[in-house]
Amino acid sequence: SGRVSLQPDQACSQHSTHENEEMLVFITGQGQALIGKEEIPQNVGQGKILYIPPNTIHSIKNTDKTPLTYIYCVTPVKIPTEDSQPQD
């Protein structure tokens, strides 16, 4: 988990959190997220939340004239097994 502040025209390089999922909560500014190998653009900014599934390449770019600030949280995904299913 942490906080990122991107200056105008600055970008966070393309990366993946591998088997982890990631949640971004945007605090200030406006920008664009490029999601997946297809680099599908999504507008992001103050008041928006973005979910990044496991094994998904993504990057964030500030497209505004003010800083784009967000907090992120990365967490492992637990895949249920038969042993972890609730018993009746």
Short mmCIF file of C-alpha atoms in Angstrom, two decimals:
data_model
loop_
_atom_site.label_atom_id
_atom_site.label_comp_id
_atom_site.label_asym_id
_atom_site.label_seq_id
_atom_site.Cartn_x
_atom_site.Cartn_y
_atom_site.Cartn_z
CA SER A 1 0.00 0.00 0.00
CA GLY A 2 1.12 3.54 -0.55
CA ARG A 3 0.51 6.95 -2.06
CA VAL A 4 1.52 8.20 -5.53
CA SER A 5 1.59 11.76 -6.83
CA LEU A 6 2.15 12.25 -10.57
CA GLN A 7 2.99 15.69 -11.92
CA PRO A 8 1.37 16.95 -15.17
CA ASP A 9 2.24 14.65 -18.13
CA GLN A 10 4.05 12.25 -15.75
CA ALA A 11 3.18 8.54 -15.89
CA CYS A 12 3.60 5.45 -13.77
CA SER A 13 5.31 2.88 -15.99
CA GLN A 14 3.43 -0.16 -17.24
CA HIS A 15 3.49 -2.98 -14.68
CA SER A 16 1.54 -5.89 -13.20
CA THR A 17 0.97 -6.93 -9.61
CA HIS A 18 1.09 -10.56 -10.80
CA GLU A 19 -1.18 -12.82 -8.69
CA ASN A 20 -2.31 -9.87 -6.54
CA GLU A 21 -5.27 -7.58 -7.06
CA GLU A 22 -4.93 -3.81 -6.71
CA MET A 23 -7.32 -1.01 -5.80
CA LEU A 24 -6.56 2.64 -6.62
CA VAL A 25 -8.42 5.50 -4.91
CA PHE A 26 -7.92 8.85 -6.64
CA ILE A 27 -7.65 11.87 -4.36
CA THR A 28 -6.77 14.78 -6.68
CA GLY A 29 -6.39 15.55 -10.38
CA GLN A 30 -7.41 13.82 -13.58
CA GLY A 31 -5.70 11.18 -15.67
CA GLN A 32 -5.97 8.08 -17.76
CA ALA A 33 -5.38 4.43 -16.93
CA LEU A 34 -4.31 2.02 -19.66
CA ILE A 35 -5.52 -1.45 -18.73
CA GLY A 36 -4.46 -4.84 -20.12
CA LYS A 37 -2.44 -5.86 -23.15
CA GLU A 38 -5.00 -4.03 -25.28
CA GLU A 39 -4.29 -0.85 -23.27
CA ILE A 40 -7.97 -0.03 -22.92
CA PRO A 41 -8.10 3.62 -21.73
CA GLN A 42 -10.19 4.60 -18.71
CA ASN A 43 -10.57 8.11 -17.32
CA VAL A 44 -9.58 8.37 -13.68
CA GLY A 45 -9.47 11.22 -11.21
CA GLN A 46 -10.63 12.72 -7.95
CA GLY A 47 -13.39 10.69 -6.33
CA LYS A 48 -12.98 7.62 -8.56
CA ILE A 49 -11.87 4.11 -7.62
CA LEU A 50 -10.17 1.70 -10.02
CA TYR A 51 -9.91 -2.06 -9.55
CA ILE A 52 -7.04 -3.92 -11.23
CA PRO A 53 -7.51 -7.72 -11.41
CA PRO A 54 -4.59 -10.11 -10.85
CA ASN A 55 -2.13 -10.57 -13.73
CA THR A 56 -3.26 -7.37 -15.48
CA ILE A 57 -0.73 -5.01 -17.03
CA HIS A 58 -1.60 -1.36 -16.39
CA SER A 59 -0.22 2.17 -16.21
CA ILE A 60 -1.50 5.56 -15.02
CA LYS A 61 -0.83 8.92 -16.68
CA ASN A 62 -1.61 12.42 -15.42
CA THR A 63 -3.44 14.26 -18.22
CA ASP A 64 -4.26 17.32 -16.10
CA LYS A 65 -2.41 20.55 -15.29
CA THR A 66 -2.41 19.73 -11.56
CA PRO A 67 -0.94 16.74 -9.68
CA LEU A 68 -2.77 13.42 -9.91
CA THR A 69 -2.66 11.79 -6.48
CA TYR A 70 -3.92 8.36 -5.52
CA ILE A 71 -3.51 5.72 -2.88
CA TYR A 72 -3.14 2.07 -3.78
CA CYS A 73 -3.63 -1.20 -1.98
CA VAL A 74 -2.28 -4.51 -3.27
CA THR A 75 -3.52 -7.75 -1.77
CA PRO A 76 -3.10 -11.45 -2.56
CA VAL A 77 -6.05 -13.28 -4.01
CA LYS A 78 -7.05 -16.40 -2.14
CA ILE A 79 -8.56 -19.03 -4.37
CA PRO A 80 -11.02 -21.20 -2.44
CA THR A 81 -10.26 -24.89 -2.22
CA GLU A 82 -12.57 -27.73 -1.24
CA ASP A 83 -10.98 -27.70 2.23
CA SER A 84 -11.84 -24.00 2.70
CA GLN A 85 -15.53 -24.30 1.75
CA PRO A 86 -18.06 -23.81 4.57
CA GLN A 87 -19.45 -27.01 5.99
CA ASP A 88 -23.21 -27.49 6.41
#
